[in-house]
Short mmCIF file of C-alpha atoms in Angstrom, two decimals:
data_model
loop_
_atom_site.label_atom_id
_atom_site.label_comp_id
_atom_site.label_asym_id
_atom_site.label_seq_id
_atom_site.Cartn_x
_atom_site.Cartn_y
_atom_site.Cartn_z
CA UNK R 297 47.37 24.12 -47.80
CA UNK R 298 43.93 22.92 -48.73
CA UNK R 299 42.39 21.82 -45.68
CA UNK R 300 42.65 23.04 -42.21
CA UNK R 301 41.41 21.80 -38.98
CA UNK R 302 41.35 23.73 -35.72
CA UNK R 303 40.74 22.20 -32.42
CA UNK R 304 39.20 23.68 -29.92
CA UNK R 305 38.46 22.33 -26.99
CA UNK R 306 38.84 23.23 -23.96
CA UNK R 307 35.38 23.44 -22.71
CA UNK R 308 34.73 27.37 -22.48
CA UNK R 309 33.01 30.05 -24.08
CA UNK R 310 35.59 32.44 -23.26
CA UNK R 311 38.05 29.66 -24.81
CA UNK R 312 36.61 29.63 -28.10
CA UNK R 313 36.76 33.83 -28.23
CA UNK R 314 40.10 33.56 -27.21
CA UNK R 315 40.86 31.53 -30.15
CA UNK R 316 38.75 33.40 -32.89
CA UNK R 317 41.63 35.74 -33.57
CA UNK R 318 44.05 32.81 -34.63
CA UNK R 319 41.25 30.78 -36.43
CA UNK R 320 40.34 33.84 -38.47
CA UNK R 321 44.04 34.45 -39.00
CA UNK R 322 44.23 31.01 -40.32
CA UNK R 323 41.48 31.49 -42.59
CA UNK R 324 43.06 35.04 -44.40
CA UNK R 325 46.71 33.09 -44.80
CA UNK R 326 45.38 30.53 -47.13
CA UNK R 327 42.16 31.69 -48.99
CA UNK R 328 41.84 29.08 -50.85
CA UNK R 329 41.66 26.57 -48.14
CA UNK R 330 38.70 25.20 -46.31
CA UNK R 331 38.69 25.60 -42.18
CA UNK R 332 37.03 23.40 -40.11
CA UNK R 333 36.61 24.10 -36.57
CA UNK R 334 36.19 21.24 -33.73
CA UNK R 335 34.59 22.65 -30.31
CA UNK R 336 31.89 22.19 -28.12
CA UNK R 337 28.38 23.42 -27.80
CA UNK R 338 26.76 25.75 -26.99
CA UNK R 339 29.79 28.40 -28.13
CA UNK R 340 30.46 27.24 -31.60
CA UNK R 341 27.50 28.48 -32.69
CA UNK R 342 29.31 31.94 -32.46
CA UNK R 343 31.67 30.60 -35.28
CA UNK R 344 28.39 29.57 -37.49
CA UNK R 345 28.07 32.52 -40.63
CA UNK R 346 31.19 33.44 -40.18
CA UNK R 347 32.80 33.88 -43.69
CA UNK R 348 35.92 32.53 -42.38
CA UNK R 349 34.87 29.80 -41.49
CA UNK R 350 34.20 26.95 -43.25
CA UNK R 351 32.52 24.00 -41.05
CA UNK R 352 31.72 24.29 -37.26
CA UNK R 353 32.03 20.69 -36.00
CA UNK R 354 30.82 19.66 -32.80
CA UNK R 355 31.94 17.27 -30.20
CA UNK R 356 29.94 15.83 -27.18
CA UNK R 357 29.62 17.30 -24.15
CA UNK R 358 32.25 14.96 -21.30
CA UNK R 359 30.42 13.67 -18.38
CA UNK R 360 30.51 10.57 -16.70
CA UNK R 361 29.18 8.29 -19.72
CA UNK R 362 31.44 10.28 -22.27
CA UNK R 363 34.32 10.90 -20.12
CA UNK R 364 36.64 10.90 -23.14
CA UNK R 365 34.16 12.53 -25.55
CA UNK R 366 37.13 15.02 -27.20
CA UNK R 367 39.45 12.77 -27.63
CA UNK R 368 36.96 10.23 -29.34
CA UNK R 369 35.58 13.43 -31.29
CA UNK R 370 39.04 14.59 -32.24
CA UNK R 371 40.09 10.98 -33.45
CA UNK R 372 37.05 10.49 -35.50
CA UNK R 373 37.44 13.99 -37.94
CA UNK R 374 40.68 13.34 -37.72
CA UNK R 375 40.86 10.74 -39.68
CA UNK R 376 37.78 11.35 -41.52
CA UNK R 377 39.96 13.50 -44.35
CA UNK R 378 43.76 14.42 -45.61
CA UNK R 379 44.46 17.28 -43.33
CA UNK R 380 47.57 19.77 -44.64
CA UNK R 381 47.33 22.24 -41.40
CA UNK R 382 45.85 21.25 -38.20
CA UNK R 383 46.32 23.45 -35.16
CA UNK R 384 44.67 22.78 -31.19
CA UNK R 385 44.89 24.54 -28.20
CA UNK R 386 43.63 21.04 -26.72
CA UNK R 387 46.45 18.89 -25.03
CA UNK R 388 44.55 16.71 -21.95
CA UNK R 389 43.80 12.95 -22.68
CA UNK R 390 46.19 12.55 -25.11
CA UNK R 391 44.81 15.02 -27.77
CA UNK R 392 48.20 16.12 -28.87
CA UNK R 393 49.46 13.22 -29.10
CA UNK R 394 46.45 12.57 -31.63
CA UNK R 395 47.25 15.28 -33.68
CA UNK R 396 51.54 14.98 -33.61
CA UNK R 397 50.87 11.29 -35.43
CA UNK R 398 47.49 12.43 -37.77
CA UNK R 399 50.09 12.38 -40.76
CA UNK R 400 49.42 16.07 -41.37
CA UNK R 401 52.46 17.90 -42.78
CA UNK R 402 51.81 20.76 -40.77
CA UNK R 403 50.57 20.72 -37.04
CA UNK R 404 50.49 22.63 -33.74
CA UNK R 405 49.48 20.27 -31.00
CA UNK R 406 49.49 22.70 -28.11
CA UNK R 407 48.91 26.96 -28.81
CA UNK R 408 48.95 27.09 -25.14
CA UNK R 409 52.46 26.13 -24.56
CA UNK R 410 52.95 27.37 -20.63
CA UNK R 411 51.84 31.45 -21.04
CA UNK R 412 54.06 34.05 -19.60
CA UNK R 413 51.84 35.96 -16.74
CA UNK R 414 51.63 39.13 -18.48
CA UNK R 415 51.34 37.95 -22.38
CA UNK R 416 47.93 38.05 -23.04
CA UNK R 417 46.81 34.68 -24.04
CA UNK R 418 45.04 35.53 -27.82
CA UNK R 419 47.92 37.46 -28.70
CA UNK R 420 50.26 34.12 -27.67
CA UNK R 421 48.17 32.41 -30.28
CA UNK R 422 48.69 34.84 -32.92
CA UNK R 423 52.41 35.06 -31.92
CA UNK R 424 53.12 31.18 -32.05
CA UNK R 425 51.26 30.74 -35.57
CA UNK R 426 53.51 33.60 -36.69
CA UNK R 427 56.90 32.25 -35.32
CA UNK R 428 56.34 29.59 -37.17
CA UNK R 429 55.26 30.64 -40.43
CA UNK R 430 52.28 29.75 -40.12
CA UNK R 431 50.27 33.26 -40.78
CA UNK R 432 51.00 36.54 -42.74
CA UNK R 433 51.70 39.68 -40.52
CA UNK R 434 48.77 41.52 -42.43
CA UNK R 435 46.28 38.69 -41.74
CA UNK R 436 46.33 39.56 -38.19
CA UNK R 437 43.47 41.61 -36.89
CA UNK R 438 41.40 41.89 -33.86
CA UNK R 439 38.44 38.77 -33.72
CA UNK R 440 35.29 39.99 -35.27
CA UNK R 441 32.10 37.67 -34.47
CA UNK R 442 29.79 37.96 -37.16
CA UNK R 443 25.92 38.45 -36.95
CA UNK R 444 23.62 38.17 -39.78
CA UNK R 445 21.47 41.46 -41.09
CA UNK R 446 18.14 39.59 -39.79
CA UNK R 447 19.34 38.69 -36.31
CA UNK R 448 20.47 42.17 -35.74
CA UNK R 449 16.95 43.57 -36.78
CA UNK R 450 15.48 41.25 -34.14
CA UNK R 451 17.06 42.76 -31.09
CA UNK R 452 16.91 45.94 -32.73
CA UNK R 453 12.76 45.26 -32.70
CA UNK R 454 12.99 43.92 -28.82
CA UNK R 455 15.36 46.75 -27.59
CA UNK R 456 13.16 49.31 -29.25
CA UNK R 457 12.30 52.35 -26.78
CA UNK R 458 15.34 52.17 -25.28
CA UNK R 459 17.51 55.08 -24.88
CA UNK R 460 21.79 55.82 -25.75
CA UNK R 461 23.73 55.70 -24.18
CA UNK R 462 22.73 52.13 -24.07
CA UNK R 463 24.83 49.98 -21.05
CA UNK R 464 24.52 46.47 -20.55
CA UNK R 465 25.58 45.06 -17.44
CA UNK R 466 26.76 41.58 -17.40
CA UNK R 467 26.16 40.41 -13.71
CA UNK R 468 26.39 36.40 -14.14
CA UNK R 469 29.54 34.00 -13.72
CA UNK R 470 29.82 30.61 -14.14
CA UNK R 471 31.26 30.33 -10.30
CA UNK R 472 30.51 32.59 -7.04
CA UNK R 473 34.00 33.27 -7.60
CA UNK R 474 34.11 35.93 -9.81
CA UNK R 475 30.68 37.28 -9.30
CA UNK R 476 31.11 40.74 -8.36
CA UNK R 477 28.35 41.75 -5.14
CA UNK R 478 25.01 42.74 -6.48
CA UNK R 479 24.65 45.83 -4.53
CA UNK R 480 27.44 47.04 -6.30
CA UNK R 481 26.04 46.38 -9.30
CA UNK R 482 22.94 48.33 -8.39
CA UNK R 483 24.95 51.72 -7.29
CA UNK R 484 26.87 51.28 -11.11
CA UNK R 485 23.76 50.92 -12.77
CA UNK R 486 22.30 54.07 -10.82
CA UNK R 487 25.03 56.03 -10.90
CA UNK R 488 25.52 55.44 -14.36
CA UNK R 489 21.48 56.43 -15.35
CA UNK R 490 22.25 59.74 -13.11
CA UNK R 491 25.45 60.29 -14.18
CA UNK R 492 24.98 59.77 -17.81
CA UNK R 493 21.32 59.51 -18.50
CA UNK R 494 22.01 55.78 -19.20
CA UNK R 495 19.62 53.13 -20.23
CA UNK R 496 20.63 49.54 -18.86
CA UNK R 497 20.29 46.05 -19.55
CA UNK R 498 21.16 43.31 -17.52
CA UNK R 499 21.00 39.55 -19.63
CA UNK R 500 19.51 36.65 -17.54
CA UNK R 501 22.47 34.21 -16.73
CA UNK R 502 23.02 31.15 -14.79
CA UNK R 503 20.41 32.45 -11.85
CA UNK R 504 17.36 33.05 -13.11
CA UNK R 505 16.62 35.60 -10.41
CA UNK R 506 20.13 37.46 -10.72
CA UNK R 507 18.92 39.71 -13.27
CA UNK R 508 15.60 40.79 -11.47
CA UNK R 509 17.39 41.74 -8.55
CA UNK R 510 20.03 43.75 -10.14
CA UNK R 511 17.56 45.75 -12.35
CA UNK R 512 15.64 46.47 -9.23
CA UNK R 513 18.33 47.92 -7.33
CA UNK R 514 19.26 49.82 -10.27
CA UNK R 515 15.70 51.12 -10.42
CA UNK R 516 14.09 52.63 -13.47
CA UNK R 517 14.90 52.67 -16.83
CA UNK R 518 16.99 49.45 -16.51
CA UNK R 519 15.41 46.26 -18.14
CA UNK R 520 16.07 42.08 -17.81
CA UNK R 521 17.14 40.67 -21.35
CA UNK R 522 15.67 37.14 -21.12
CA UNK R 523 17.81 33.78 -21.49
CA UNK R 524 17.80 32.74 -25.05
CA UNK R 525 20.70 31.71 -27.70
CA UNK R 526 24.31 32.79 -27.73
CA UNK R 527 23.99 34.06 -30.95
CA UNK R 528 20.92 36.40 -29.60
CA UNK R 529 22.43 37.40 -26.76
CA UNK R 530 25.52 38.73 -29.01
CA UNK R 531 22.98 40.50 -31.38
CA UNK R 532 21.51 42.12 -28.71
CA UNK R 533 25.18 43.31 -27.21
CA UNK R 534 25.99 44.57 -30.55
CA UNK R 535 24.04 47.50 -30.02
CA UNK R 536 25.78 48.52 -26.49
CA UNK R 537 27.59 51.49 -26.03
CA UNK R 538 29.64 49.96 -23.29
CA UNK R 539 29.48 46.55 -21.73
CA UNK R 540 30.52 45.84 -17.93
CA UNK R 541 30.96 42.28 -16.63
CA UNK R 542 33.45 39.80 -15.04
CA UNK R 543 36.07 37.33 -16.72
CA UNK R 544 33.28 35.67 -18.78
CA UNK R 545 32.09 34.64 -22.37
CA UNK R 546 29.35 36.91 -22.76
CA UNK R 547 31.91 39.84 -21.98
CA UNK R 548 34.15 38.34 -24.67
CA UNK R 549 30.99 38.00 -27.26
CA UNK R 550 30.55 41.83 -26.38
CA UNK R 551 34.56 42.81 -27.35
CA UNK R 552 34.61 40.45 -30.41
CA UNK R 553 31.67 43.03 -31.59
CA UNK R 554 33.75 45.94 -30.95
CA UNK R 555 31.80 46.73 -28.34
CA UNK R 556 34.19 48.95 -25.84
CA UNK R 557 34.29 46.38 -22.47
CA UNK R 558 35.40 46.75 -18.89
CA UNK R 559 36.35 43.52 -17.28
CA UNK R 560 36.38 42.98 -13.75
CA UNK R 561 38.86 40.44 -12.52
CA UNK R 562 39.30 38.40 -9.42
CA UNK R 563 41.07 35.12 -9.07
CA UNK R 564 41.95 35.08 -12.87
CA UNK R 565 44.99 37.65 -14.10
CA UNK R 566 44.28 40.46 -16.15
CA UNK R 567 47.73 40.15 -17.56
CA UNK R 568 46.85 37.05 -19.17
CA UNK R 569 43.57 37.23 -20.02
CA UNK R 570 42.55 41.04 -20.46
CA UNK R 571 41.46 42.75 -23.09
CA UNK R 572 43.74 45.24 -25.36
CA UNK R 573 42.64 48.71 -25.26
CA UNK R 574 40.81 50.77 -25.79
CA UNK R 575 39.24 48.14 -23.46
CA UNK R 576 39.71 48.45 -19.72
CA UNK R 577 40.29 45.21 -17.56
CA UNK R 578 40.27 45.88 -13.42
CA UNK R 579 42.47 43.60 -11.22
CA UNK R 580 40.64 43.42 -7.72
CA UNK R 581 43.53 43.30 -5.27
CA UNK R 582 46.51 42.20 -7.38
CA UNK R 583 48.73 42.00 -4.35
CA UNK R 584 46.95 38.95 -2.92
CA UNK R 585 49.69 36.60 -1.73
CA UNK R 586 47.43 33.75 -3.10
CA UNK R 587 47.76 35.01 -6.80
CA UNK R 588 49.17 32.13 -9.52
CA UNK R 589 49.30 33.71 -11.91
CA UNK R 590 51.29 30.06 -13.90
CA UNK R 591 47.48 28.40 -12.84
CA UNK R 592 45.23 30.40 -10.91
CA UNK R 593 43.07 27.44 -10.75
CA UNK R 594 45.03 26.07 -8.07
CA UNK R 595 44.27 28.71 -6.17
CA UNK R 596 42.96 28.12 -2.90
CA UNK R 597 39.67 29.93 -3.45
CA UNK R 598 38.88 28.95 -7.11
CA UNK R 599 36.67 26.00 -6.36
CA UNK R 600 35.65 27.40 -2.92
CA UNK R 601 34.75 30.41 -4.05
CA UNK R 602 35.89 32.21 -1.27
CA UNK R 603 38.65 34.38 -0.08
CA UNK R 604 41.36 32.30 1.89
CA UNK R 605 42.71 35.46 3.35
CA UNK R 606 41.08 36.11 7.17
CA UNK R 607 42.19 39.54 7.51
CA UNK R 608 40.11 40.87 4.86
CA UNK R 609 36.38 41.02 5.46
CA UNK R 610 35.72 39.60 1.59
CA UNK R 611 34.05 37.46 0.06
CA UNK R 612 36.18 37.19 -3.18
CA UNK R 613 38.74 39.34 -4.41
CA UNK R 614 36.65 41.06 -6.12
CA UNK R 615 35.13 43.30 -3.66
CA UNK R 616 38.07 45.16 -3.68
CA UNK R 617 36.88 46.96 -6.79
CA UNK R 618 34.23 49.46 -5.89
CA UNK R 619 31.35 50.93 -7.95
CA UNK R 620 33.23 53.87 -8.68
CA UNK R 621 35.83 52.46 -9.78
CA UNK R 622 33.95 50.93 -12.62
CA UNK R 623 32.19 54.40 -13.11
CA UNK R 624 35.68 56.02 -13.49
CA UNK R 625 36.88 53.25 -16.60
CA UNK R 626 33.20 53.48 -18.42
CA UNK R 627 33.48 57.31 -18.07
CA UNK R 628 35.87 57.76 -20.85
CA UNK R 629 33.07 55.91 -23.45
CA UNK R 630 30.10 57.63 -22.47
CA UNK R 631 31.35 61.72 -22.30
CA UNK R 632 29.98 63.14 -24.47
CA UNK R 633 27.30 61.10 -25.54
CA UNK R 634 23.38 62.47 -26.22
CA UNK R 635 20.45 60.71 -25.28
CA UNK R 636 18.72 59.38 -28.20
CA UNK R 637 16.48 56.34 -28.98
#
C-alpha cells in the first residue's frame, strides 16, 4: 500500500474528529504510504501539520449551485492517481458507489455501516478497519490533533493573567437544539469560580452575543475568547484544565487534545457518540419516548428544536441536566488543584 485516500465527508466538524482516530490508524499501518484526506472546510484545517497526514484536500461547500459538490470532488481525486487503499465514511449521492468501481484493490465504501445504539461510533471505525485487516492492533490509539510550538505560544501570550484551574465553557451549538439554557451556564461558571477558585473562558460561537451574556452571568474572573480560526480556537483549549460543552466540534477539538471533557447531550445518544473515559458524557432525560437512537435526526424535535413532549415544561431535553449536575462530573478533574497563573 502506497497511496491512501480517506473520504470524509459528511459535512461536520464533529465528523471529521470522529474520524481522526481511524485516519491516524491508517497512517501508523503503512508508514511508508502517503494519506490523503478529502473533507470540507473549515474542519480540515485541524488535519493540516499533522505528521500523519499527508495532504488535506478540500471539496466545495454543497448549496444550491453545487448541490453535488462531494460527489464531483470525490470523482475528480479519485481519478486523479492509482489509489491501493481508499476508505469513506461518505455514502449519499452515490459516493460509494464511486469508490466500489475506482479500481482500487482495497476499499471501504461505507465505515458507517448502520451503528449499534450503544457502540460508540469512532471506536466502530477502528473496529471495521480491524475486522478486515486493514490496521495493526498496536496502531490504534486515542486521536491526537496536533498544534504547532508557535500557535501554542500565541494563546499562551493572549490567555496570559489567567489563573488554574483554567475552565472553558463551550456554550454554542450549531441548532437551539442542543443548546443547554444560559442561566445554567452562568450558576456552573459561578459555582465553579467559588467552588474551585476557577478561571473561565467562554469562546464566541455562532451568536455573537452568546458569549457576553454567559460571562456576565458568570461574573468576574470569566473572559469572552473572540471568534477566530479552528486551529486557534484548539490552541487556546489546549491549555484547559477541563472543558464543558454540548454534542459539538469544538468539544471534540478539546478531547482530541487530551483535554478531560464533559459532554452534555440532548436529542443525540451518548451511547453512540460519547466520549471514552476518563471523559464524562451526560444524557438529559434518556427515557424520552421520542429517543432514536437508529437516527435521532428523525426525531420530532431535531429540526424544531423543541421538546414534542407537553407534559414537561422544557424547552429541549436538555434542561433536564442541572448545573450541579455538571459541577458533580467536573469535580473529579479539578480536586485538588492550586491556583496558579
Amino acid at each position: 500500500v502506497r497511496e491512501i485516500l480517506f473520504v470524509e465527508l459528511l459535512g461536520g466538524l464533529g465528523d471529521v474528529l470522529i474520524s481522526l482516530g481511524a485516519i491516524q490508524a491508517l497512517a501508523r499501518s503503512y508508514p511508508g504510504a502517503r494519506l490523503t484526506v478529502l473533507t470540507f472546510p473549515p474542519g480540515g484545517e485541524l488535519l493540516e501539520d499533522d505528521p500523519l497526514i499527508h495532504e488535506v484536500v478540500y471539496a466545495p461547500s454543497p448549496g444550491p449551485s453545487l448541490p453535488h459538490s462531494a460527489r464531483l470532488a470525490a470523482e475528480r481525486l479519485l481519478a486523479r492517481g492509482d489509489w491501493d487503499l481508499v476508505v469513506s465514511d461518505t455514502s449519499y449521492d452515490g459516493i460509494d458507489g464511486l469508490i466500489r468501481n475506482c479500481g482500487a484493490p482495497l476499499t471501504v465504501e461505507n465505515l458507517w455501516r448502520s451503528p449499534p445504539p450503544d457502540e460508540r461510533v469512532d471506536g466502530r471505525f477502528l473496529r471495521i478497519l480491524s475486522e478486515e485487516g486493514l490496521i495493526r492492533p498496536e496502531a490504534i490509539s486515542p486521536a491526537r490533533l496536533h498544534l504547532t510550538p508557535e500557535e501554542r505560544s500565541v494563546a499562551a501570550g493572549e490567555l496570559t493573567g489567567l489563573r488554574r484551574p483554567l475552565v472553558f465553557l463551550l456554550p454554542d451549538a450549531g441548532m437551539e437544539v442542543k443548546r443547554w439554557p444560559e442561566e445554567s451556564w452562568g450558576s456552573l461558571g459561578r459555582a465553579l469560580r467559588e467552588r474551585y477558585g476557577a478561571d473561565i473562558v467562554v469562546p464566541v460561537g455562532s451568536d455573537s452575543g452568546q458569549a457576553e451574556r454567559v460571562t456576565r452571568l458568570v461574573g468576574e474572573r470569566a473572559r469572552v475568547w473572540p471568534r477566530g480560526t479552528l486551529r486557534e480556537l484548539a490552541a487556546a483549549l489546549s491549555f484547559a484544565d477541563v472543558a464543558v460543552g454540548a454534542d459539538t466540534g469544538p468539544l471534540r477539538i478539546a478531547a482530541a487534545l487530551g483535554v478531560p471533557t464533559v459532554t452534555l447531550f440532548g436529542p443525540s445518544w451518548h451511547g453512540r457518540y460519547g466520549q471514552p473515559p476518563p471523559h464524562v458524557d451526560l444524557q438529559g432525560y434518556p427515557a424520552c419516548p421520542q429517543r432514536n437512537v437508529s437516527d435521532f435526526t428523525r426525531q420530532p424535535c431535531w429540526y424544531v428544536g423543541e421538546c414534542t413532549l407537553k407534559e414537561r415544561p422544557w424547552s429541549t431535553c436538555l434542561e433536564d441536566v442541572s448545573a450541579g449536575d455538571v459541577l458533580t462530573a467536573v469535580a473529579p478533574f479539578l480536586e485538588g488543584r492550586s491556583d496558579s497563573e
